[in-house]
Short mmCIF file of C-alpha atoms in Angstrom, two decimals:
data_model
loop_
_atom_site.label_atom_id
_atom_site.label_comp_id
_atom_site.label_asym_id
_atom_site.label_seq_id
_atom_site.Cartn_x
_atom_site.Cartn_y
_atom_site.Cartn_z
CA UNK A 1 36.66 29.09 39.54
CA UNK A 2 33.56 28.51 37.37
CA UNK A 3 33.03 24.81 36.99
CA UNK A 4 31.02 23.06 34.32
CA UNK A 5 30.59 19.65 32.80
CA UNK A 6 30.61 18.86 29.12
CA UNK A 7 27.76 16.47 28.32
CA UNK A 8 27.51 14.34 25.20
CA UNK A 9 24.14 13.13 23.89
CA UNK A 10 23.51 10.41 21.33
CA UNK A 11 20.12 11.02 19.74
CA UNK A 12 17.71 9.10 17.49
CA UNK A 13 14.83 10.76 15.71
CA UNK A 14 12.32 10.39 12.96
CA UNK A 15 12.68 13.60 10.98
CA UNK A 16 9.36 13.38 9.14
CA UNK A 17 7.65 16.02 11.24
CA UNK A 18 10.59 18.42 11.69
CA UNK A 19 12.19 21.18 9.70
CA UNK A 20 15.50 19.42 10.17
CA UNK A 21 17.92 19.26 13.06
CA UNK A 22 18.79 22.92 13.39
CA UNK A 23 16.76 25.43 15.39
CA UNK A 24 14.68 27.56 13.03
CA UNK A 25 12.69 30.76 13.28
CA UNK A 26 9.76 30.69 15.70
CA UNK A 27 6.95 28.47 14.47
CA UNK A 28 9.19 25.98 12.65
CA UNK A 29 9.69 22.85 14.65
CA UNK A 30 13.22 21.41 14.81
CA UNK A 31 14.82 18.53 16.68
CA UNK A 32 17.46 20.77 18.24
CA UNK A 33 14.83 23.18 19.60
CA UNK A 34 12.78 20.32 21.06
CA UNK A 35 15.79 18.91 22.90
CA UNK A 36 17.12 22.30 24.05
CA UNK A 37 13.72 23.32 25.35
CA UNK A 38 13.39 20.12 27.37
CA UNK A 39 16.95 20.39 28.74
CA UNK A 40 16.36 23.98 29.82
CA UNK A 41 13.20 22.92 31.66
CA UNK A 42 14.90 19.97 33.34
CA UNK A 43 18.21 21.68 34.23
CA UNK A 44 16.81 25.14 34.90
CA UNK A 45 19.50 27.14 33.16
CA UNK A 46 19.87 28.51 29.63
CA UNK A 47 21.94 26.36 27.30
CA UNK A 48 22.58 25.63 23.64
CA UNK A 49 23.36 22.22 22.22
CA UNK A 50 25.80 21.79 19.45
CA UNK A 51 25.00 19.04 16.95
CA UNK A 52 27.43 17.01 14.86
CA UNK A 53 25.40 17.17 11.66
CA UNK A 54 22.67 19.49 10.49
CA UNK A 55 20.29 16.97 9.00
CA UNK A 56 17.77 18.46 6.57
CA UNK A 57 13.99 18.45 6.90
CA UNK A 58 12.66 14.89 6.68
CA UNK A 59 16.05 13.23 7.30
CA UNK A 60 16.26 10.77 10.21
CA UNK A 61 18.95 9.82 12.72
CA UNK A 62 19.85 6.80 14.74
CA UNK A 63 23.08 8.24 16.10
CA UNK A 64 23.12 12.02 15.90
CA UNK A 65 25.54 13.44 18.48
CA UNK A 66 25.34 16.75 20.34
CA UNK A 67 27.07 18.31 23.34
CA UNK A 68 26.35 21.11 25.77
CA UNK A 69 27.80 22.55 28.96
CA UNK A 70 26.10 22.64 32.32
CA UNK A 71 27.24 24.21 35.62
CA UNK A 72 25.21 21.52 37.37
CA UNK A 73 27.94 19.17 38.64
CA UNK A 74 25.68 16.81 40.55
CA UNK A 75 22.68 15.75 38.46
CA UNK A 76 22.87 11.99 37.85
CA UNK A 77 23.14 11.42 34.11
CA UNK A 78 20.91 8.31 33.99
CA UNK A 79 18.21 10.33 35.72
CA UNK A 80 18.73 13.22 33.31
CA UNK A 81 18.28 10.84 30.38
CA UNK A 82 15.01 9.52 31.78
CA UNK A 83 13.72 12.98 32.66
CA UNK A 84 14.49 14.27 29.18
CA UNK A 85 13.01 11.27 27.36
CA UNK A 86 9.82 11.39 29.36
CA UNK A 87 9.33 14.98 28.12
CA UNK A 88 10.31 14.43 24.48
CA UNK A 89 7.80 13.35 21.80
CA UNK A 90 7.66 9.74 20.54
CA UNK A 91 9.75 10.57 17.47
CA UNK A 92 12.83 11.76 19.42
CA UNK A 93 14.90 9.64 21.81
CA UNK A 94 18.06 10.53 23.72
CA UNK A 95 19.85 7.21 23.57
CA UNK A 96 22.71 8.09 25.91
CA UNK A 97 23.92 10.91 28.15
CA UNK A 98 27.57 10.84 29.22
CA UNK A 99 30.09 13.32 30.62
CA UNK A 100 33.02 13.87 28.26
CA UNK A 101 36.34 15.74 28.44
CA UNK A 102 36.19 19.51 28.19
CA UNK A 103 37.64 19.60 24.70
CA UNK A 104 34.97 17.35 23.15
CA UNK A 105 32.91 19.21 20.55
CA UNK A 106 30.22 17.23 18.70
CA UNK A 107 30.97 18.66 15.28
CA UNK A 108 34.61 19.82 15.47
CA UNK A 109 35.77 16.59 17.14
CA UNK A 110 34.00 14.39 14.58
CA UNK A 111 36.28 12.55 12.15
CA UNK A 112 33.56 10.96 10.04
CA UNK A 113 29.94 9.93 9.66
CA UNK A 114 27.99 6.94 8.42
CA UNK A 115 24.70 7.37 6.57
CA UNK A 116 22.20 4.79 5.40
CA UNK A 117 19.67 5.29 2.61
CA UNK A 118 16.64 3.01 2.24
CA UNK A 119 14.83 2.44 -1.05
CA UNK A 120 11.58 0.48 -1.36
CA UNK A 121 11.34 -0.93 -4.88
CA UNK A 122 7.66 -1.63 -5.53
CA UNK A 123 4.78 -0.50 -7.73
CA UNK A 124 2.74 0.57 -4.68
CA UNK A 125 3.82 2.59 -1.67
CA UNK A 126 3.59 1.14 1.80
CA UNK A 127 1.63 3.59 3.89
CA UNK A 128 3.26 2.36 7.09
CA UNK A 129 6.63 3.49 5.74
CA UNK A 130 5.41 6.94 4.68
CA UNK A 131 8.18 9.47 5.27
CA UNK A 132 10.67 6.76 6.20
CA UNK A 133 11.71 5.29 2.88
CA UNK A 134 12.12 6.32 -0.74
CA UNK A 135 9.67 4.30 -2.79
CA UNK A 136 10.82 3.68 -6.34
CA UNK A 137 8.23 2.22 -8.68
CA UNK A 138 10.40 0.70 -11.40
CA UNK A 139 12.84 -2.22 -11.18
CA UNK A 140 16.40 -1.48 -10.07
CA UNK A 141 19.29 -3.76 -10.99
CA UNK A 142 21.49 -4.09 -7.92
CA UNK A 143 24.63 -5.29 -9.72
CA UNK A 144 25.52 -2.07 -11.57
CA UNK A 145 24.63 -0.16 -8.40
CA UNK A 146 27.17 -2.26 -6.49
CA UNK A 147 29.84 -1.62 -9.13
CA UNK A 148 29.12 2.11 -9.08
CA UNK A 149 29.25 2.15 -5.26
CA UNK A 150 32.75 0.61 -5.41
CA UNK A 151 33.88 3.43 -7.72
CA UNK A 152 32.67 6.01 -5.19
CA UNK A 153 34.90 4.64 -2.43
CA UNK A 154 38.25 6.34 -1.94
CA UNK A 155 39.47 9.94 -2.01
CA UNK A 156 37.77 11.99 -4.70
CA UNK A 157 36.62 15.49 -5.50
CA UNK A 158 32.88 15.22 -4.81
CA UNK A 159 32.03 18.69 -6.21
CA UNK A 160 29.74 17.10 -8.83
CA UNK A 161 27.77 15.37 -6.06
CA UNK A 162 27.28 18.53 -3.99
CA UNK A 163 24.32 20.86 -4.08
CA UNK A 164 25.01 24.06 -5.97
CA UNK A 165 24.35 25.75 -2.61
CA UNK A 166 27.55 24.18 -1.23
CA UNK A 167 29.86 27.03 -0.17
CA UNK A 168 33.01 25.19 0.82
CA UNK A 169 35.98 25.48 -1.53
CA UNK A 170 37.60 22.18 -0.56
CA UNK A 171 35.35 19.51 -2.02
CA UNK A 172 37.74 16.58 -1.72
CA UNK A 173 36.43 13.90 0.68
CA UNK A 174 37.29 10.30 1.45
CA UNK A 175 34.60 7.61 1.33
CA UNK A 176 35.74 4.60 3.35
CA UNK A 177 32.76 2.46 2.60
CA UNK A 178 30.03 2.66 -0.03
CA UNK A 179 27.79 -0.35 -0.45
CA UNK A 180 24.44 -1.19 -2.01
CA UNK A 181 22.66 -4.24 -0.59
CA UNK A 182 19.33 -5.80 -1.52
CA UNK A 183 16.90 -7.60 0.79
CA UNK A 184 13.48 -8.57 -0.60
CA UNK A 185 11.97 -5.37 -2.01
CA UNK A 186 14.42 -3.05 -0.23
CA UNK A 187 17.76 -1.64 -1.25
CA UNK A 188 19.99 -0.14 1.43
CA UNK A 189 22.88 2.12 0.52
CA UNK A 190 25.51 2.69 3.22
CA UNK A 191 28.08 5.47 2.95
CA UNK A 192 30.84 6.08 5.50
CA UNK A 193 33.10 9.07 4.95
CA UNK A 194 35.36 11.60 6.64
CA UNK A 195 32.97 14.39 5.68
CA UNK A 196 30.03 15.13 3.44
CA UNK A 197 29.19 18.08 1.22
CA UNK A 198 25.70 19.54 1.16
CA UNK A 199 23.20 16.94 -0.21
CA UNK A 200 26.11 14.64 -1.08
CA UNK A 201 24.54 11.37 0.09
CA UNK A 202 21.21 12.16 -1.54
CA UNK A 203 22.98 13.03 -4.80
CA UNK A 204 25.06 9.84 -4.64
CA UNK A 205 21.82 7.88 -4.20
CA UNK A 206 20.22 9.80 -7.05
CA UNK A 207 23.09 8.74 -9.33
CA UNK A 208 23.00 5.13 -8.12
CA UNK A 209 19.27 4.96 -8.87
CA UNK A 210 19.85 6.23 -12.42
CA UNK A 211 22.51 3.53 -12.80
CA UNK A 212 20.24 0.87 -11.27
CA UNK A 213 17.44 1.61 -13.68
CA UNK A 214 19.86 1.32 -16.60
CA UNK A 215 19.91 4.97 -17.64
CA UNK A 216 23.70 5.13 -17.09
CA UNK A 217 26.49 2.60 -16.67
CA UNK A 218 28.58 2.42 -13.49
CA UNK A 219 31.35 4.40 -15.21
CA UNK A 220 29.11 7.46 -15.04
CA UNK A 221 30.63 7.94 -11.57
CA UNK A 222 34.04 8.63 -13.12
CA UNK A 223 32.50 11.14 -15.50
CA UNK A 224 30.93 13.05 -12.59
CA UNK A 225 34.27 13.03 -10.74
CA UNK A 226 36.02 14.36 -13.84
CA UNK A 227 33.53 17.07 -14.80
CA UNK A 228 32.79 18.15 -11.21
CA UNK A 229 29.46 19.20 -12.72
CA UNK A 230 26.31 18.76 -10.62
CA UNK A 231 24.21 18.48 -13.78
CA UNK A 232 26.06 15.27 -14.72
CA UNK A 233 24.78 13.53 -11.56
CA UNK A 234 21.18 12.38 -11.17
CA UNK A 235 18.30 14.03 -9.37
CA UNK A 236 18.63 14.50 -5.60
CA UNK A 237 16.99 11.56 -3.83
CA UNK A 238 14.25 12.62 -1.37
CA UNK A 239 15.11 13.06 2.33
CA UNK A 240 12.69 10.32 3.46
CA UNK A 241 15.12 7.46 2.86
CA UNK A 242 18.13 9.04 4.60
CA UNK A 243 19.32 8.25 8.13
CA UNK A 244 22.42 9.52 9.94
CA UNK A 245 23.50 6.21 11.45
CA UNK A 246 26.48 7.36 13.50
CA UNK A 247 29.11 10.01 13.99
CA UNK A 248 32.69 8.81 14.36
CA UNK A 249 35.19 10.32 16.80
CA UNK A 250 37.86 7.65 16.52
CA UNK A 251 39.91 7.36 13.34
CA UNK A 252 40.21 3.63 13.89
CA UNK A 253 36.52 3.36 12.93
CA UNK A 254 37.27 4.84 9.52
CA UNK A 255 37.88 1.68 7.56
CA UNK B 1 -32.81 5.67 -17.17
CA UNK B 2 -30.04 7.11 -14.99
CA UNK B 3 -27.15 4.75 -15.01
CA UNK B 4 -24.39 4.54 -12.48
CA UNK B 5 -21.74 2.16 -11.32
CA UNK B 6 -21.07 1.15 -7.75
CA UNK B 7 -17.32 1.25 -7.09
CA UNK B 8 -15.58 -0.50 -4.21
CA UNK B 9 -12.21 0.73 -2.89
CA UNK B 10 -9.82 -1.13 -0.62
CA UNK B 11 -7.66 1.43 1.17
CA UNK B 12 -4.50 1.40 3.30
CA UNK B 13 -3.42 4.35 5.38
CA UNK B 14 -1.21 5.45 8.18
CA UNK B 15 -3.54 7.35 10.49
CA UNK B 16 -0.85 9.22 12.44
CA UNK B 17 -1.46 12.54 10.70
CA UNK B 18 -5.25 12.35 10.38
CA UNK B 19 -8.21 13.09 12.62
CA UNK B 20 -9.48 9.62 11.80
CA UNK B 21 -11.30 8.21 8.79
CA UNK B 22 -14.40 10.34 8.84
CA UNK B 23 -14.66 13.77 7.21
CA UNK B 24 -14.47 16.45 9.89
CA UNK B 25 -15.14 20.15 10.08
CA UNK B 26 -13.06 22.37 7.80
CA UNK B 27 -9.42 22.46 8.90
CA UNK B 28 -9.33 18.94 10.33
CA UNK B 29 -7.68 16.53 7.97
CA UNK B 30 -9.32 13.12 7.50
CA UNK B 31 -8.65 10.14 5.26
CA UNK B 32 -12.18 10.19 3.84
CA UNK B 33 -11.90 13.87 2.88
CA UNK B 34 -8.53 13.31 1.20
CA UNK B 35 -9.89 10.47 -0.92
CA UNK B 36 -13.18 12.18 -1.74
CA UNK B 37 -11.41 15.37 -2.78
CA UNK B 38 -9.10 13.46 -5.12
CA UNK B 39 -11.98 11.41 -6.61
CA UNK B 40 -13.98 14.57 -7.26
CA UNK B 41 -11.00 16.11 -9.05
CA UNK B 42 -10.36 13.00 -11.14
CA UNK B 43 -13.98 12.14 -11.97
CA UNK B 44 -15.30 15.67 -12.23
CA UNK B 45 -18.57 15.14 -10.37
CA UNK B 46 -19.62 15.51 -6.73
CA UNK B 47 -19.61 12.29 -4.72
CA UNK B 48 -19.44 10.92 -1.21
CA UNK B 49 -17.68 7.74 -0.20
CA UNK B 50 -19.10 5.47 2.40
CA UNK B 51 -16.54 3.71 4.60
CA UNK B 52 -16.90 0.37 6.35
CA UNK B 53 -15.36 1.49 9.64
CA UNK B 54 -14.87 4.91 11.19
CA UNK B 55 -11.34 4.49 12.48
CA UNK B 56 -10.38 7.01 15.16
CA UNK B 57 -7.58 9.57 15.01
CA UNK B 58 -4.21 7.83 14.90
CA UNK B 59 -5.62 4.41 13.94
CA UNK B 60 -4.24 2.79 10.78
CA UNK B 61 -5.69 0.56 8.08
CA UNK B 62 -4.41 -2.05 5.69
CA UNK B 63 -7.83 -3.01 4.35
CA UNK B 64 -10.40 -0.28 4.96
CA UNK B 65 -13.24 -0.59 2.45
CA UNK B 66 -15.39 2.17 0.97
CA UNK B 67 -17.83 2.50 -1.91
CA UNK B 68 -19.29 5.32 -3.98
CA UNK B 69 -21.45 5.73 -7.07
CA UNK B 70 -20.38 7.32 -10.31
CA UNK B 71 -22.43 8.05 -13.47
CA UNK B 72 -19.19 7.65 -15.42
CA UNK B 73 -19.65 4.25 -17.05
CA UNK B 74 -16.49 4.26 -19.12
CA UNK B 75 -13.48 5.25 -17.02
CA UNK B 76 -11.05 2.28 -16.82
CA UNK B 77 -10.73 1.28 -13.19
CA UNK B 78 -7.00 0.48 -13.31
CA UNK B 79 -6.43 3.96 -14.70
CA UNK B 80 -8.65 5.47 -12.01
CA UNK B 81 -6.61 3.69 -9.33
CA UNK B 82 -3.35 5.09 -10.72
CA UNK B 83 -4.77 8.58 -11.17
CA UNK B 84 -6.06 8.63 -7.59
CA UNK B 85 -2.88 7.21 -6.04
CA UNK B 86 -0.69 9.68 -7.88
CA UNK B 87 -2.69 12.51 -6.24
CA UNK B 88 -2.88 11.04 -2.72
CA UNK B 89 -0.20 11.64 -0.07
CA UNK B 90 2.37 8.93 0.79
CA UNK B 91 0.39 7.81 3.84
CA UNK B 92 -2.75 6.83 1.90
CA UNK B 93 -2.96 4.14 -0.81
CA UNK B 94 -5.96 2.90 -2.74
CA UNK B 95 -5.06 -0.77 -3.05
CA UNK B 96 -7.85 -1.78 -5.40
CA UNK B 97 -10.74 -0.29 -7.37
CA UNK B 98 -13.42 -2.67 -8.59
CA UNK B 99 -17.01 -2.39 -9.83
CA UNK B 100 -19.45 -4.21 -7.55
CA UNK B 101 -23.18 -5.06 -7.67
CA UNK B 102 -25.60 -2.21 -7.01
CA UNK B 103 -26.58 -3.49 -3.60
CA UNK B 104 -23.03 -3.54 -2.18
CA UNK B 105 -22.66 -1.08 0.70
CA UNK B 106 -19.27 -0.92 2.43
CA UNK B 107 -20.65 -0.74 5.97
CA UNK B 108 -24.12 -2.34 5.73
CA UNK B 109 -22.88 -5.30 3.67
CA UNK B 110 -19.97 -6.00 6.04
CA UNK B 111 -20.32 -9.14 8.16
CA UNK B 112 -17.16 -8.72 10.21
CA UNK B 113 -13.77 -7.07 10.63
CA UNK B 114 -10.27 -8.09 11.62
CA UNK B 115 -8.05 -5.78 13.65
CA UNK B 116 -4.43 -6.11 14.64
CA UNK B 117 -2.78 -4.35 17.59
CA UNK B 118 1.02 -4.02 17.83
CA UNK B 119 2.87 -3.59 21.12
CA UNK B 120 6.61 -2.88 21.36
CA UNK B 121 7.89 -4.14 24.71
CA UNK B 122 11.11 -2.24 25.43
CA UNK B 123 12.56 0.28 27.87
CA UNK B 124 13.24 2.77 25.04
CA UNK B 125 10.96 3.83 22.22
CA UNK B 126 11.97 3.30 18.63
CA UNK B 127 11.67 6.65 16.91
CA UNK B 128 11.16 5.01 13.52
CA UNK B 129 7.96 3.42 14.85
CA UNK B 130 6.58 6.65 16.32
CA UNK B 131 2.81 6.72 15.89
CA UNK B 132 2.75 3.16 14.56
CA UNK B 133 3.11 1.03 17.65
CA UNK B 134 2.25 1.11 21.36
CA UNK B 135 5.50 1.05 23.29
CA UNK B 136 5.22 -0.57 26.69
CA UNK B 137 8.23 -0.16 28.96
CA UNK B 138 7.76 -3.05 31.39
CA UNK B 139 7.90 -6.79 30.76
CA UNK B 140 4.71 -8.51 29.58
CA UNK B 141 4.15 -12.23 30.11
CA UNK B 142 2.61 -13.61 26.92
CA UNK B 143 1.18 -16.80 28.44
CA UNK B 144 -1.57 -15.25 30.60
CA UNK B 145 -2.33 -12.89 27.71
CA UNK B 146 -2.88 -15.93 25.45
CA UNK B 147 -5.16 -17.54 28.03
CA UNK B 148 -7.16 -14.34 28.41
CA UNK B 149 -7.44 -13.96 24.63
CA UNK B 150 -8.97 -17.46 24.47
CA UNK B 151 -11.60 -16.41 27.00
CA UNK B 152 -12.54 -13.43 24.81
CA UNK B 153 -13.40 -15.61 21.80
CA UNK B 154 -17.04 -16.57 21.39
CA UNK B 155 -20.36 -14.77 21.78
CA UNK B 156 -20.37 -12.41 24.77
CA UNK B 157 -21.84 -9.17 25.99
CA UNK B 158 -18.90 -6.78 25.45
CA UNK B 159 -20.55 -3.83 27.25
CA UNK B 160 -17.68 -3.74 29.78
CA UNK B 161 -15.17 -3.37 26.92
CA UNK B 162 -17.04 -0.51 25.25
CA UNK B 163 -16.40 3.19 25.73
CA UNK B 164 -19.01 4.85 27.92
CA UNK B 165 -19.77 6.90 24.78
CA UNK B 166 -21.14 3.76 23.11
CA UNK B 167 -24.81 4.42 22.26
CA UNK B 168 -25.95 1.05 20.94
CA UNK B 169 -28.24 -1.00 23.17
CA UNK B 170 -27.27 -4.39 21.77
CA UNK B 171 -23.75 -5.00 23.03
CA UNK B 172 -23.54 -8.72 22.30
CA UNK B 173 -20.89 -9.53 19.69
CA UNK B 174 -19.12 -12.66 18.49
CA UNK B 175 -15.33 -12.83 18.44
CA UNK B 176 -14.23 -15.57 16.04
CA UNK B 177 -10.54 -15.22 16.70
CA UNK B 178 -8.57 -13.52 19.44
CA UNK B 179 -4.85 -14.27 19.64
CA UNK B 180 -1.77 -12.81 21.26
CA UNK B 181 1.54 -13.67 19.57
CA UNK B 182 5.08 -12.70 20.49
CA UNK B 183 8.00 -12.13 18.12
CA UNK B 184 11.23 -10.70 19.53
CA UNK B 185 10.26 -7.50 21.35
CA UNK B 186 6.82 -7.26 19.72
CA UNK B 187 3.45 -8.58 20.75
CA UNK B 188 0.68 -8.68 18.14
CA UNK B 189 -2.94 -9.06 19.17
CA UNK B 190 -5.36 -10.11 16.43
CA UNK B 191 -9.13 -9.82 16.88
CA UNK B 192 -11.68 -10.96 14.31
CA UNK B 193 -15.35 -10.35 15.08
CA UNK B 194 -18.77 -9.81 13.58
CA UNK B 195 -18.86 -6.29 14.93
CA UNK B 196 -17.09 -4.01 17.38
CA UNK B 197 -18.35 -1.55 19.94
CA UNK B 198 -16.76 1.87 20.32
CA UNK B 199 -13.11 1.48 21.51
CA UNK B 200 -13.68 -2.24 21.97
CA UNK B 201 -10.37 -3.46 20.54
CA UNK B 202 -8.37 -0.82 22.40
CA UNK B 203 -10.13 -1.73 25.64
CA UNK B 204 -9.52 -5.44 25.04
CA UNK B 205 -5.83 -4.65 24.52
CA UNK B 206 -5.82 -2.50 27.66
CA UNK B 207 -7.14 -5.44 29.67
CA UNK B 208 -4.69 -7.90 28.06
CA UNK B 209 -1.78 -5.60 28.97
CA UNK B 210 -2.93 -5.44 32.60
CA UNK B 211 -3.06 -9.24 32.56
CA UNK B 212 0.35 -9.50 30.85
CA UNK B 213 2.01 -7.34 33.45
CA UNK B 214 0.54 -9.49 36.22
CA UNK B 215 -1.90 -6.98 37.65
CA UNK B 216 -4.83 -9.35 36.98
CA UNK B 217 -5.21 -13.04 36.13
CA UNK B 218 -6.76 -14.23 32.85
CA UNK B 219 -10.07 -14.83 34.67
CA UNK B 220 -10.50 -11.07 34.92
CA UNK B 221 -12.08 -11.36 31.46
CA UNK B 222 -15.01 -13.32 32.92
CA UNK B 223 -15.45 -10.72 35.64
CA UNK B 224 -15.69 -7.94 33.02
CA UNK B 225 -18.22 -9.98 31.03
CA UNK B 226 -20.28 -10.54 34.19
CA UNK B 227 -20.21 -7.00 35.56
CA UNK B 228 -20.55 -5.29 32.13
CA UNK B 229 -18.72 -2.46 33.90
CA UNK B 230 -16.20 -0.42 31.90
CA UNK B 231 -14.33 0.44 35.10
CA UNK B 232 -13.50 -3.26 35.61
CA UNK B 233 -11.52 -3.31 32.33
CA UNK B 234 -8.09 -1.71 31.97
CA UNK B 235 -7.14 1.63 30.48
CA UNK B 236 -7.86 2.18 26.78
CA UNK B 237 -4.74 1.33 24.78
CA UNK B 238 -3.53 4.22 22.59
CA UNK B 239 -4.61 4.37 18.91
CA UNK B 240 -1.02 4.12 17.60
CA UNK B 241 -0.89 0.32 17.77
CA UNK B 242 -4.23 -0.36 16.08
CA UNK B 243 -4.72 -1.35 12.43
CA UNK B 244 -7.94 -2.29 10.64
CA UNK B 245 -6.58 -5.29 8.73
CA UNK B 246 -9.62 -6.22 6.69
CA UNK B 247 -13.38 -5.99 6.37
CA UNK B 248 -15.23 -9.22 5.71
CA UNK B 249 -18.20 -9.53 3.35
CA UNK B 250 -18.36 -13.31 3.22
CA UNK B 251 -19.57 -15.24 6.25
CA UNK B 252 -17.29 -18.12 5.29
CA UNK B 253 -14.36 -15.93 6.37
CA UNK B 254 -15.77 -15.74 9.90
CA UNK B 255 -14.03 -18.69 11.46
#
């Protein structure tokens, strides 16, 4: 009988220099291709890794998850982790390598994800944060942003917050947590949900920024839910500020 | 009579994506070329900017200084700053634009520079610091590094800490301040001097790391001073951790 192990990876990366997670046509660098290429070299057999979330170009991750199968039953996983990390560039790190049950599938087994979005509110950019934060050069009032974030929590039809390229018919999702917090000249927006439509977090942030600068009141959120119209939400926030913090596989984490 | 103004720029940049400060052959991106190209577009006349320090590829700056001359006597400098910054990429910022006396020359008028070098002491890299810090994966003992840093301060012949590519005959320099400080998993090395030989800060850091990991004692510094032999110093630390913090034009700052 053909034997194989199912291996789960938890991966951090800075997406600034990649055309997103997913393998692209030749000549376009992606995080998936970098990791697959290294795994193939280290394990010596063809393989494909399956990621939990297809982060866009410029989006970062602290806890992306992927899995793949290997017929190699004996390679020590701590050694595999070290071998892979020593061959990956400085902006990609495999945080953990563990064997998981056969039925684990990084995207189909996922029950939710948590994203974080970082805004730097300042007249001048910080060059040491280039690509890693969204710099906003006018004041943002955190209080209406907090009120708007509370309205986003719960089960809603997020059609109005999805890119027009979103193909899925079912656009109802549950947001378990949506918070805006301020520390010095930074605002962090955290969103935990059971699923996300295309560009949904960046469009939520775009709306929160419009509310924070006083262009709309917090009740704008209800209007976008009601109209389901993308043009009622704000501009899409840039990818730089967005990080996939973790992928959830246990419903008990969804609170 | 031909009139012109002498303009001083203070510039911050993340050097990760550049082949250093200095303009290179066509096809090699440099910070100087980016700024010159934008100034030419905004001011509408040919010009060359003269930088205080030629930082290498991958080295960063918080306070690089440059100057250039313009026959345009009327452009408001605050407006020029905004116009230039709006055309520069996110990893370059012109922090200030001021008119200075005719005899100011960014490199010839400089009397000293301060550099900072950041080390991240951890078994795993942090992908969000890729290119911006030197990650060292074994423990470093800060106390011998502090003692060695004290020995570096003062007037010495730094020949042994210079790259073999260094052409200058006079290799005596004065270090006014050399400190190693630890905060959580970071070590910051600050060096303020009246001048620096080629790769001098990175070679000082390389030696301090060898001392911090216990390979040498702090008195190794004296041996390198005595032998003037590059091969007695440690490996050159990578550019990622190095930042040109400021350029000094006032001798009263050299303490």
